[in-house]
Amino acid sequence: MPSSEEVPGHAVASALASDSAPAGSVATTKPLGTLTLASTTSESSTPTKIPLYKVYALPVPIRTFPLPAFYPSNPISLIHLVYAWLKQSISPPPAEPFIIHEGLWDPRTRSVHINDSKSIRALWEQGFFGKGSLSRSEPNWLKRELARRGSLGGKTVSEERTESRREERRLAKWERAKAELEVVERQRLEEAEAHITPAEEKPLPNGQLGTEEVVVPSGLTSLERAPLLNGEPSSQELPVSAATDLILQAEVESVPLKTTTNVVPESPRPPVGPAELLALPNSPQDLARYPTPATPKPPVGPADLLAFPNSLADLVSVPPLVVGVASSDPAPFHLPFVDVPSPQRDRQTDSKAVSDHAQLNGVSNGLNDHLGKASALDQDRDVLVDAQTNGAKVNGVTETANGIISHVPSLPSSVPMAEVITPQKARPLKRQKSVRFSPKVESTTFQHFDPPSPNRFTGTPPKRSNALNGGAMDAVPPAVPSPPAASAPPAPVAPTPLAEHNEAVSSLDFPVTVGELPNREHFQLSPEEAFFLAFVLGVLTVLDPATGAPIPTDQLLSLFRAYSYFPPKEISSSLDALQPSDPFLVNYVVYHHFRSLGWVPRHGIKFGVDFILYQRGPVFDHSEFGIIIMPSFSDPLWKEHEHDAATKSWSWLMGVNRVLAHVLKGLVLVYVDVPSPPVFDKAIKAGGLAAALKQYTIREVMVRRFSANRNR
Amino acid sequence: MASPVADRQVRISKIAGRYLVFDIDDVVHIRRQHGICSVFTGTMPQNPTQNVFLGLPVELYAEEARLLVDKKAAYIADESADHLSQLKTLDETARREYIASLKSQRRNAQLVFADAKARSLAKHADKRKPSPRDQVAKDGPAISSGPEDRKTSIVDGAGGDTLFDSRPVSKPIPKTVTVEAMPAITPTTSNALIRPNPSSAAALELPSDPLLAYLNARGYFITPGLRFGGDYSVYPGDPFRFHAHYLANSYGWDEEIPMLDLLTSGRLGTAVKKSYLLGAARNDQRAAGGPNVSADGDKGGDEDVRVFCVEWAAM
């Protein structure tokens, strides 16, 4: 799909296109037509980059050698013409098709596979035929994989860009929703201020003795002291520096644990509800400025959502585990969080848990000016998604291994994590993706690397989880602290940077060079494309998978026709089973029609249409039209032969049109008048398929919805 | 209407192949009691030049009508035949009853009108307090004089022949004219004239949709799903309270579903934050005498509907 990838290409192209005229300041000093000029102006790192219009110069994999144009006003053009003519007549270029590609018919996928990389590139670049089996359309799995493994030969491909763009959009929506809710929260706060007298100050949520004097910034009211006090028993200036952080860290290690030993700890109130979650701090900057103790992660990402308790029984099984979250920023600042609600906790949808604490927490953050780029969300998601692959039950452990501090209110901090986790472990949470309709929508997107069902991964956890934390902990009896978990220090040490964590994710991969990694992707041509290449252009021979022999064109036709039914019809049973209205023939007629007119038709199954039409190709522009093929049997001779009745309904048409409207394409209904069997058979006997194809007529009807209220 | 709520029989008029409900009480009843909120298709008399907001009658899907009939909550009246035949066979007492009911309706309408008129007069009087003296003199007695005067004003409104000189003329006339000057009404239904005939055979040819019945039995509300490219949009409660959760298509048990349709609906459903729901009933096949019915012939009842949801995962 066209994306920012094309932008440099276009820049170069425009520079080249205008290089007969002075193009920019550099061009005036250089001779005309030099490619170096473009490379100096646009990019110096990749000087050999070929502009897209040159890469994709040929519309079909056939070269033509036209004689140059003759301009009577320009005598030199005559010389050019004569020279070209002489050259071509003395040493004629090789007969086209010069290169004949080989493809292998694959009956299971009903496509023609191509494995030779040169053929793949040729077919893709010259007419956008086929698609990569592991890619969206352009076969770029190898590049993607190399880029993923950190190799220099890799390249960020369009799929990745689409992914990141979607991610950005999601975050932007998140930010927008947050901003809206902040306004609401501010209003609520103002109203609450008007009602509550200072005497009604809230008890401290963590059961701490709130005797300390806290320097509250002038903008914050007394109401907000509670959340501020929650984790920081000491007085401090709110815009903390790294130094105060370190001091605080020391205090945190001693103070809150002591205070909580005899006081029954009020369970940390989780920020339930979207408003509270949205109002939580968004980036490390926010955390540094206002070290609000409770920074539960908003449940972005599927892993968090899946880790929600599914039933009341799940809620009971969650232990009073308190997990602190350290910033994953590689900078040495470290936030001394003590009682962040555990991930399970803060997600429970108990209505009672909608506490003042959570609300105030949200408000105090909401008052701040959030300009964070939501990077924290991203990191959280990474961590959690990772935890998800281990199953939700080792969630806490994973975070520990990633440098996240954990405390239990009633336990000294030296207790190994395994003991802390045990009650949780005793009852593993089994989660599956399920559609649950709740009044609030936390997330509607799933990452492409998410397992379709987390349970599949609990059976065979990845290597890393075994090594780092208790992937093996399931086997260990609960009382015995498992060595890997114990080795993960629960004390607040400097957090592992996220970079390391990310490396650990791909620890089984290592940077590879281009030659080392075999290309596991093959190229697939649909039957229509393959037949067009073989029958019209002659640049493709399709091999029989059984014998390895090339299939002649007429057999190829009957093969494709037979396989356009499900289950495929028997080829040997003569042509009786095959009809002029075979789906393959009808599709091919349309494909041939649009190809001949210079469009680039590609299969449009993901938009719910038969074909989509590109004007130049998927690299250059978006497709403009979606095509629905409507076989029509208007020939009166059809009355004697059975054929499929049209079964399309209005609701179907509305649905298709709406889908295409969403993706800004026009809907074209292509009616194919199918000749009746006698006419078709006669034609195919007389002149072969080419004559038979002439019996089909095509009518295009463009459909657009008219709404009286919108189309004024 | 409080007591016979349970066994209220809704009259569904079949007119030109459409199933219409004309009585507003019936519309409320089927919506509240049976979870069927259909589409208003009539022009609103108050605002006849627009078609964004529509009024009575309500049009039911044939399947919905069948569902109501099956629940014994409604009967189908084939109006073109039924209406005329009933009118022809009307005897004298029924005729008199009907006229009496019309009169009572007119009386009711008159009261309503009078009430509204009085209220508007009072409002205007409040507004025009600082207005010139003659206005006060005119409006003052109209308010104070009570019911008789109200009637006169009604006469003015209904008669229409006293456009400009209503004020002076109306005063002496009222007591004599009141009875005849009751407002003319157009009854929305002829329920008083026509007796219910639940044994109509029209219901038998109605198509039934097991998926609709299945969803309805589970408390889902259904509106037409044309704009989402499906048969129904399915709401978990009254559409006034909820967005649709599903976009539903009903299929036959052995019907082949084109892949493209699944894709289209699944994609569209997810794009509008719904799930694409498809369902079929097993006994469809049994009714059609399918080949392998006997395998699980005695397993399911009428409710043997299976339902699936499809969601587009890559968006």
Tab-separated table of N, CA and C in Angstrom, chain A residues 166 435 437 444-446 604-610 628 648 650-652 654-656 658-659 662-663 709, chain B residues 52 226-231 245-246 249 259-261 263-264 267-268 271-273 275 311-315:
chain	number	residue	atom	x	y	z
A	166	ARG	N	-1.415	2.354	12.943
A	166	ARG	CA	-2.607	1.991	13.717
A	166	ARG	C	-2.368	2.191	15.203
A	435	VAL	N	-15.587	-12.420	23.591
A	435	VAL	CA	-16.251	-11.154	23.334
A	435	VAL	C	-17.166	-10.889	24.504
A	437	PHE	N	-19.362	-7.824	26.223
A	437	PHE	CA	-19.832	-6.476	25.975
A	437	PHE	C	-19.985	-5.772	27.301
A	444	THR	N	-9.938	-2.284	21.570
A	444	THR	CA	-10.541	-3.095	20.525
A	444	THR	C	-9.501	-3.670	19.591
A	445	THR	N	-8.256	-3.396	19.865
A	445	THR	CA	-7.240	-3.872	18.941
A	445	THR	C	-6.453	-5.010	19.571
A	446	PHE	N	-6.040	-5.901	18.760
A	446	PHE	CA	-5.186	-6.975	19.201
A	446	PHE	C	-3.916	-6.911	18.402
A	604	GLY	N	-9.699	-8.878	-4.205
A	604	GLY	CA	-10.116	-7.954	-3.154
A	604	GLY	C	-10.894	-8.629	-2.057
A	605	ILE	N	-10.468	-9.823	-1.705
A	605	ILE	CA	-11.298	-10.584	-0.768
A	605	ILE	C	-11.358	-9.898	0.590
A	606	LYS	N	-10.330	-9.147	0.940
A	606	LYS	CA	-10.386	-8.538	2.270
A	606	LYS	C	-11.338	-7.364	2.314
A	607	PHE	N	-11.769	-6.895	1.174
A	607	PHE	CA	-12.797	-5.873	1.168
A	607	PHE	C	-14.150	-6.464	0.790
A	608	GLY	N	-14.203	-7.764	0.693
A	608	GLY	CA	-15.469	-8.396	0.382
A	608	GLY	C	-15.893	-8.233	-1.061
A	609	VAL	N	-14.950	-7.990	-1.939
A	609	VAL	CA	-15.287	-7.872	-3.354
A	609	VAL	C	-14.425	-8.853	-4.126
A	610	ASP	N	-14.737	-9.014	-5.410
A	610	ASP	CA	-14.001	-9.968	-6.211
A	610	ASP	C	-12.629	-9.425	-6.599
A	628	ILE	N	-17.469	-6.115	-8.077
A	628	ILE	CA	-18.273	-7.314	-7.830
A	628	ILE	C	-18.675	-7.863	-9.188
A	648	LYS	N	-28.356	-12.323	-4.875
A	648	LYS	CA	-27.884	-11.172	-4.114
A	648	LYS	C	-29.073	-10.377	-3.585
A	650	TRP	N	-30.680	-7.013	-1.215
A	650	TRP	CA	-30.427	-5.599	-0.971
A	650	TRP	C	-29.483	-5.403	0.194
A	651	SER	N	-29.695	-6.186	1.220
A	651	SER	CA	-28.841	-5.983	2.382
A	651	SER	C	-27.396	-6.322	2.046
A	652	TRP	N	-27.223	-7.296	1.172
A	652	TRP	CA	-25.871	-7.602	0.734
A	652	TRP	C	-25.249	-6.397	0.037
A	654	MET	N	-26.053	-3.269	0.288
A	654	MET	CA	-25.786	-2.191	1.230
A	654	MET	C	-24.526	-2.473	2.027
A	655	GLY	N	-24.363	-3.740	2.416
A	655	GLY	CA	-23.174	-4.091	3.189
A	655	GLY	C	-21.905	-3.887	2.391
A	656	VAL	N	-21.893	-4.379	1.180
A	656	VAL	CA	-20.695	-4.238	0.351
A	656	VAL	C	-20.387	-2.765	0.108
A	658	ARG	N	-21.181	-0.302	1.896
A	658	ARG	CA	-20.728	0.388	3.095
A	658	ARG	C	-19.290	0.040	3.427
A	659	VAL	N	-18.937	-1.225	3.230
A	659	VAL	CA	-17.547	-1.605	3.468
A	659	VAL	C	-16.625	-0.820	2.550
A	662	HIS	N	-16.246	2.730	3.569
A	662	HIS	CA	-15.320	2.914	4.692
A	662	HIS	C	-13.892	3.045	4.216
A	663	VAL	N	-13.552	2.320	3.166
A	663	VAL	CA	-12.173	2.356	2.692
A	663	VAL	C	-12.040	3.253	1.459
A	709	ASN	N	-30.125	13.562	2.554
A	709	ASN	CA	-29.712	14.536	3.549
A	709	ASN	C	-28.238	14.864	3.473
B	52	VAL	N	-38.134	12.356	7.891
B	52	VAL	CA	-37.109	11.900	8.824
B	52	VAL	C	-37.763	11.265	10.043
B	226	LEU	N	-30.663	-3.315	7.561
B	226	LEU	CA	-30.303	-3.044	6.171
B	226	LEU	C	-29.093	-2.138	6.068
B	227	ARG	N	-29.015	-1.187	6.951
B	227	ARG	CA	-27.916	-0.237	6.800
B	227	ARG	C	-26.577	-0.872	7.141
B	228	PHE	N	-26.599	-1.986	7.830
B	228	PHE	CA	-25.352	-2.687	8.097
B	228	PHE	C	-25.196	-3.905	7.193
B	229	GLY	N	-26.032	-4.008	6.221
B	229	GLY	CA	-25.894	-5.112	5.308
B	229	GLY	C	-26.268	-6.450	5.902
B	230	GLY	N	-27.179	-6.444	6.841
B	230	GLY	CA	-27.598	-7.713	7.419
B	230	GLY	C	-29.111	-7.768	7.496
B	231	ASP	N	-29.606	-8.869	8.010
B	231	ASP	CA	-31.045	-8.974	8.159
B	231	ASP	C	-31.541	-8.140	9.333
B	245	HIS	N	-25.681	-4.634	19.399
B	245	HIS	CA	-24.476	-5.414	19.658
B	245	HIS	C	-24.144	-6.356	18.512
B	246	TYR	N	-25.160	-6.756	17.805
B	246	TYR	CA	-24.920	-7.735	16.752
B	246	TYR	C	-25.559	-7.274	15.461
B	249	ASN	N	-27.591	-12.286	10.607
B	249	ASN	CA	-28.103	-12.832	9.366
B	249	ASN	C	-28.664	-14.202	9.646
B	259	MET	N	-18.310	-16.988	0.755
B	259	MET	CA	-17.211	-16.500	1.578
B	259	MET	C	-17.183	-14.978	1.611
B	260	LEU	N	-17.440	-14.399	0.460
B	260	LEU	CA	-17.369	-12.939	0.400
B	260	LEU	C	-18.411	-12.295	1.308
B	261	ASP	N	-19.568	-12.958	1.439
B	261	ASP	CA	-20.591	-12.390	2.309
B	261	ASP	C	-20.149	-12.421	3.761
B	263	LEU	N	-17.137	-12.345	4.779
B	263	LEU	CA	-16.096	-11.345	4.953
B	263	LEU	C	-16.685	-9.946	5.039
B	264	THR	N	-17.594	-9.688	4.130
B	264	THR	CA	-18.181	-8.351	4.117
B	264	THR	C	-18.870	-8.058	5.440
B	267	ARG	N	-16.448	-7.896	8.393
B	267	ARG	CA	-15.647	-6.677	8.379
B	267	ARG	C	-16.487	-5.467	8.743
B	268	LEU	N	-17.666	-5.421	8.150
B	268	LEU	CA	-18.520	-4.269	8.420
B	268	LEU	C	-18.957	-4.263	9.880
B	271	ALA	N	-16.249	-3.030	11.976
B	271	ALA	CA	-15.971	-1.613	11.757
B	271	ALA	C	-16.979	-0.734	12.485
B	272	VAL	N	-18.179	-1.220	12.686
B	272	VAL	CA	-19.163	-0.420	13.399
B	272	VAL	C	-19.337	-0.928	14.832
B	273	LYS	N	-18.329	-1.615	15.308
B	273	LYS	CA	-18.282	-2.079	16.707
B	273	LYS	C	-19.437	-3.010	17.026
B	275	SER	N	-20.748	-7.285	16.465
B	275	SER	CA	-20.333	-8.611	16.052
B	275	SER	C	-21.273	-9.096	14.975
B	311	GLU	N	-15.938	-12.254	13.902
B	311	GLU	CA	-15.327	-10.955	14.133
B	311	GLU	C	-14.099	-10.825	13.256
B	312	TRP	N	-13.877	-9.674	12.745
B	312	TRP	CA	-12.723	-9.398	11.887
B	312	TRP	C	-11.547	-9.138	12.809
B	313	ALA	N	-10.547	-9.966	12.709
B	313	ALA	CA	-9.487	-9.895	13.716
B	313	ALA	C	-8.392	-8.924	13.346
B	314	ALA	N	-8.264	-8.564	12.113
B	314	ALA	CA	-7.081	-7.810	11.705
B	314	ALA	C	-7.373	-6.354	11.473
B	315	MET	N	-8.203	-5.782	12.288
B	315	MET	CA	-8.454	-4.349	12.090
B	315	MET	C	-8.051	-3.561	13.313
